[in-house]
């Protein structure tokens, strides 16, 4: 039974209680869905990339909602109560950060920056400070925000180290979290070039959704290259 359809995925309830199936879609959206497109096979690539990265993170002690792959574009996940925040972690200034703060594009930040955005399309996903998060009731207390920050930084360390070994620079990314029925904080959603910015270490070539946002070329080629590099197959 379909319980939710978002921009990138459809979520289905399964016979097994406490689990959902996440089906990755081929649709592409950017700029709060003002720009739309479709790329056949993108859903499968994002699902396989997410699988590899969730498995990497689990092996390093990060608790995630990922259970197993069901089909190449469908993943079995734990059913969780989502926190309505986007946790963005940045290593290099680009995107909305350069626009908001006037920072030079491509500048390395002195430390990993963690930001919270409110998941609300009607408001355009506004940037929040800690008090905003509490006033909106997005989380129950400051401890949860602290835990989200720490998990964001730890995930950044693990993924940055992994990607650099594949000649990719992890520029920034967006995470979503939720609580399991047992009350455990789990990393959820997906980890794919739709929400991670990756630049080739040598050429600076963009291998993520900016290819779609900025019309830089073939989106599928870029995502395929990311999957090949993750699998250590070069290209
Ligand atoms: N991001 C995302 N979903 C969003 C907004 C941002 O996945 O709704 C990701 C984006 O792909 C990038 C990071 O979060 O890796 C930071 O995005 P930014 O705030 O620079 O926004 P953008 O430039 O995409 O508007």
Short mmCIF file of C-alpha atoms and ligand atoms in Angstrom, two decimals:
data_model
loop_
_atom_site.label_atom_id
_atom_site.label_comp_id
_atom_site.label_asym_id
_atom_site.label_seq_id
_atom_site.Cartn_x
_atom_site.Cartn_y
_atom_site.Cartn_z
CA UNK A 1 0.00 0.00 0.00
CA UNK A 2 1.38 3.39 -1.04
CA UNK A 3 1.66 5.61 2.04
CA UNK A 4 3.72 8.52 0.74
CA UNK A 5 5.01 9.88 -2.52
CA UNK A 6 7.78 12.46 -2.45
CA UNK A 7 9.90 14.04 -5.18
CA UNK A 8 12.40 11.20 -5.30
CA UNK A 9 10.72 8.17 -3.77
CA UNK A 10 7.47 6.32 -3.18
CA UNK A 11 7.03 4.60 0.19
CA UNK A 12 4.94 1.45 0.58
CA UNK A 13 3.77 -0.42 3.66
CA UNK A 14 4.70 -4.12 3.56
CA UNK A 15 3.21 -7.22 5.21
CA UNK A 16 6.03 -7.09 7.73
CA UNK A 17 5.04 -4.68 10.47
CA UNK A 18 7.55 -1.97 11.27
CA UNK A 19 9.07 -1.89 7.78
CA UNK A 20 8.48 0.04 4.57
CA UNK A 21 9.67 -0.37 1.00
CA UNK A 22 11.23 2.71 -0.59
CA UNK A 23 10.98 2.81 -4.38
CA UNK A 24 13.41 5.23 -6.01
CA UNK A 25 11.86 7.26 -8.85
CA UNK A 26 13.40 8.42 -12.11
CA UNK A 27 12.05 11.96 -11.64
CA UNK A 28 14.43 14.88 -11.12
CA UNK A 29 13.39 18.13 -9.48
CA UNK A 30 15.34 21.23 -8.50
CA UNK A 31 14.72 24.74 -7.16
CA UNK A 32 11.82 23.61 -4.97
CA UNK A 33 10.38 21.59 -7.89
CA UNK A 34 10.24 24.59 -10.25
CA UNK A 35 12.56 22.68 -12.59
CA UNK A 36 11.47 19.13 -13.42
CA UNK A 37 12.84 16.31 -15.51
CA UNK A 38 13.13 12.57 -15.80
CA UNK A 39 16.09 10.30 -16.42
CA UNK A 40 15.38 6.64 -16.99
CA UNK A 41 17.51 4.47 -14.71
CA UNK A 42 18.27 7.29 -12.26
CA UNK A 43 16.11 5.71 -9.54
CA UNK A 44 18.05 2.48 -9.75
CA UNK A 45 21.41 4.27 -9.64
CA UNK A 46 20.37 6.30 -6.59
CA UNK A 47 19.10 3.18 -4.85
CA UNK A 48 22.34 1.26 -5.47
CA UNK A 49 24.50 4.23 -4.43
CA UNK A 50 22.41 4.66 -1.25
CA UNK A 51 22.70 0.94 -0.49
CA UNK A 52 26.51 1.07 -0.73
CA UNK A 53 26.75 4.20 1.44
CA UNK A 54 24.27 3.00 4.09
CA UNK A 55 26.22 -0.28 4.32
CA UNK A 56 29.48 1.65 4.68
CA UNK A 57 28.03 3.82 7.44
CA UNK A 58 26.49 0.84 9.27
CA UNK A 59 29.92 -0.88 9.19
CA UNK A 60 31.32 2.22 10.94
CA UNK A 61 28.67 2.19 13.68
CA UNK A 62 26.11 4.69 12.30
CA UNK A 63 22.54 3.46 12.87
CA UNK A 64 20.42 3.79 9.71
CA UNK A 65 16.94 2.82 8.55
CA UNK A 66 18.39 0.67 5.74
CA UNK A 67 17.67 -3.07 5.98
CA UNK A 68 18.34 -4.62 2.56
CA UNK A 69 17.95 -4.26 -1.17
CA UNK A 70 14.79 -5.84 -2.58
CA UNK A 71 15.17 -4.89 -6.24
CA UNK A 72 17.71 -2.59 -7.82
CA UNK A 73 15.35 0.36 -7.35
CA UNK A 74 13.61 -0.80 -4.14
CA UNK A 75 15.02 -0.87 -0.62
CA UNK A 76 13.56 -2.35 2.56
CA UNK A 77 13.79 0.14 5.43
CA UNK A 78 12.67 0.37 9.04
CA UNK A 79 9.52 2.42 9.47
CA UNK A 80 10.37 5.50 11.48
CA UNK A 81 8.93 8.77 12.72
CA UNK A 82 10.67 11.41 10.59
CA UNK A 83 12.12 14.59 12.07
CA UNK A 84 10.93 17.44 9.78
CA UNK A 85 14.45 18.86 9.35
CA UNK A 86 17.02 18.72 6.59
CA UNK A 87 20.47 18.46 8.17
CA UNK A 88 22.95 19.95 5.70
CA UNK A 89 26.69 19.46 6.21
CA UNK A 90 29.16 21.54 4.18
CA UNK A 91 32.90 21.32 3.59
CA UNK A 92 33.15 23.74 0.67
CA UNK A 93 31.13 26.89 -0.01
CA UNK A 94 28.72 26.60 -2.94
CA UNK A 95 25.00 26.70 -3.66
CA UNK A 96 22.78 28.61 -1.27
CA UNK A 97 25.64 29.29 1.18
CA UNK A 98 27.53 31.45 -1.31
CA UNK A 99 24.33 33.36 -2.13
CA UNK A 100 23.37 33.89 1.52
CA UNK A 101 26.78 34.86 2.91
CA UNK A 102 28.56 36.15 -0.19
CA UNK A 103 31.33 33.58 0.26
CA UNK A 104 33.53 32.81 -2.70
CA UNK A 105 32.38 29.74 -4.66
CA UNK A 106 34.63 26.72 -4.00
CA UNK A 107 36.21 28.12 -0.82
CA UNK A 108 37.10 25.43 1.75
CA UNK A 109 35.37 26.09 5.05
CA UNK A 110 37.57 26.17 8.19
CA UNK A 111 35.41 23.41 9.73
CA UNK A 112 32.45 21.29 8.68
CA UNK A 113 29.37 23.49 8.90
CA UNK A 114 26.09 21.89 10.00
CA UNK A 115 22.82 23.68 9.22
CA UNK A 116 19.16 22.86 9.84
CA UNK A 117 16.41 23.61 7.33
CA UNK A 118 12.68 23.18 7.97
CA UNK A 119 11.09 20.63 5.62
CA UNK A 120 8.23 22.75 4.33
CA UNK A 121 7.85 23.31 0.60
CA UNK A 122 5.28 26.10 1.09
CA UNK A 123 7.84 28.07 3.12
CA UNK A 124 10.68 27.12 0.74
CA UNK A 125 12.54 25.02 3.36
CA UNK A 126 13.82 27.97 5.49
CA UNK A 127 17.16 27.92 7.33
CA UNK A 128 16.55 27.56 11.10
CA UNK A 129 18.57 28.24 14.21
CA UNK A 130 18.24 26.04 17.30
CA UNK A 131 15.50 28.17 18.86
CA UNK A 132 13.48 28.10 15.64
CA UNK A 133 13.70 24.28 15.66
CA UNK A 134 12.37 24.20 19.24
CA UNK A 135 9.62 26.78 18.67
CA UNK A 136 8.41 24.83 15.63
CA UNK A 137 8.46 21.63 17.70
CA UNK A 138 10.66 19.96 15.05
CA UNK A 139 12.54 18.20 17.85
CA UNK A 140 11.68 17.73 21.52
CA UNK A 141 14.79 19.34 23.02
CA UNK A 142 18.30 20.72 22.51
CA UNK A 143 19.88 17.31 23.12
CA UNK A 144 18.34 15.97 19.91
CA UNK A 145 19.78 18.92 17.97
CA UNK A 146 23.19 18.23 19.49
CA UNK A 147 22.92 14.56 18.54
CA UNK A 148 21.95 15.50 14.97
CA UNK A 149 24.98 17.80 14.75
CA UNK A 150 27.33 15.13 16.05
CA UNK A 151 25.93 12.46 13.73
CA UNK A 152 26.17 14.87 10.79
CA UNK A 153 29.84 15.54 11.54
CA UNK A 154 30.68 11.87 12.06
CA UNK A 155 28.90 10.87 8.83
CA UNK A 156 30.81 13.64 7.06
CA UNK A 157 34.14 12.26 8.31
CA UNK A 158 33.32 8.73 7.17
CA UNK A 159 31.95 9.72 3.77
CA UNK A 160 34.65 12.33 3.03
CA UNK A 161 37.40 9.82 3.75
CA UNK A 162 35.69 7.19 1.61
CA UNK A 163 35.02 9.49 -1.34
CA UNK A 164 38.51 10.95 -1.41
CA UNK A 165 39.83 7.38 -1.74
CA UNK A 166 37.71 7.30 -4.93
CA UNK A 167 39.07 10.66 -6.15
CA UNK A 168 35.85 12.46 -5.27
CA UNK A 169 35.53 15.52 -3.03
CA UNK A 170 32.44 15.55 -0.82
CA UNK A 171 31.44 19.21 -1.08
CA UNK A 172 28.16 19.18 0.88
CA UNK A 173 25.14 16.98 1.49
CA UNK A 174 21.70 16.78 3.06
CA UNK A 175 20.64 14.20 5.63
CA UNK A 176 17.31 13.29 7.16
CA UNK A 177 16.77 11.47 10.42
CA UNK A 178 13.97 9.83 12.35
CA UNK A 179 13.18 7.82 15.45
CA UNK A 180 12.53 4.07 15.32
CA UNK A 181 9.64 2.53 17.27
CA UNK A 182 12.23 1.76 19.98
CA UNK A 183 13.18 5.44 20.14
CA UNK A 184 16.55 5.07 18.44
CA UNK A 185 17.76 7.97 16.27
CA UNK A 186 18.35 6.60 12.76
CA UNK A 187 19.77 8.09 9.58
CA UNK A 188 17.01 7.82 6.96
CA UNK A 189 16.04 9.01 3.47
CA UNK A 190 18.73 8.41 0.82
CA UNK A 191 22.40 9.08 0.14
CA UNK A 192 22.72 9.76 -3.56
CA UNK A 193 23.99 12.42 -5.98
CA UNK A 194 20.51 13.96 -5.67
CA UNK A 195 21.53 15.17 -2.22
CA UNK A 196 25.33 14.92 -2.09
CA UNK A 197 27.55 17.28 -4.06
CA UNK A 198 30.60 15.46 -5.43
CA UNK A 199 33.42 17.03 -7.45
CA UNK A 200 36.17 15.12 -9.21
CA UNK A 201 39.33 15.62 -7.14
CA UNK A 202 41.54 16.38 -10.15
CA UNK A 203 39.31 18.20 -12.62
CA UNK A 204 36.61 19.64 -10.34
CA UNK A 205 34.00 18.13 -12.66
CA UNK A 206 30.57 18.01 -11.00
CA UNK A 207 29.10 14.52 -10.62
CA UNK A 208 25.81 15.24 -8.86
CA UNK A 209 22.43 16.92 -9.30
CA UNK A 210 24.12 20.20 -10.25
CA UNK A 211 24.53 18.54 -13.69
CA UNK A 212 20.72 18.74 -13.91
CA UNK A 213 20.33 22.05 -12.03
CA UNK A 214 22.87 23.82 -14.26
CA UNK A 215 22.39 21.82 -17.51
CA UNK A 216 25.99 20.61 -17.48
CA UNK A 217 25.48 17.39 -19.45
CA UNK A 218 24.18 13.86 -19.09
CA UNK A 219 22.85 13.25 -15.58
CA UNK A 220 22.82 9.46 -15.92
CA UNK A 221 26.46 9.37 -17.02
CA UNK A 222 27.47 11.39 -13.97
CA UNK A 223 25.51 9.17 -11.54
CA UNK A 224 26.85 6.01 -13.22
CA UNK A 225 30.35 7.29 -12.77
CA UNK A 226 29.69 7.83 -9.05
CA UNK A 227 28.40 4.26 -8.69
CA UNK A 228 31.42 2.84 -10.59
CA UNK A 229 33.82 4.76 -8.39
CA UNK A 230 32.02 3.68 -5.21
CA UNK A 231 32.28 0.07 -6.37
CA UNK A 232 35.99 0.65 -7.08
CA UNK A 233 35.49 -0.04 -10.78
CA UNK A 234 37.13 3.19 -11.93
CA UNK A 235 35.93 4.74 -15.19
N1 LIG B 1 19.93 19.62 -0.66
C1 LIG B 1 18.98 18.62 -0.82
N2 LIG B 1 17.66 18.94 -0.77
C2 LIG B 1 17.22 20.21 -0.59
C3 LIG B 1 18.19 21.24 -0.44
C4 LIG B 1 19.53 20.91 -0.48
O1 LIG B 1 19.33 17.45 -0.98
O2 LIG B 1 16.01 20.44 -0.55
C5 LIG B 1 21.37 19.28 -0.69
C6 LIG B 1 22.05 19.76 -1.96
O3 LIG B 1 22.07 18.74 -2.94
C7 LIG B 1 23.44 20.07 -1.48
C8 LIG B 1 23.25 20.50 -0.01
O4 LIG B 1 21.99 19.96 0.38
O5 LIG B 1 24.24 18.91 -1.51
C9 LIG B 1 23.26 21.99 0.19
O6 LIG B 1 22.33 22.58 -0.69
P1 LIG B 1 22.17 24.16 -0.77
O7 LIG B 1 21.64 24.67 0.52
O8 LIG B 1 23.42 24.77 -1.27
O9 LIG B 1 20.96 24.36 -1.77
P2 LIG B 1 20.87 24.51 -3.33
O10 LIG B 1 22.08 25.19 -3.84
O11 LIG B 1 20.67 23.11 -3.78
O12 LIG B 1 19.62 25.35 -3.46
#
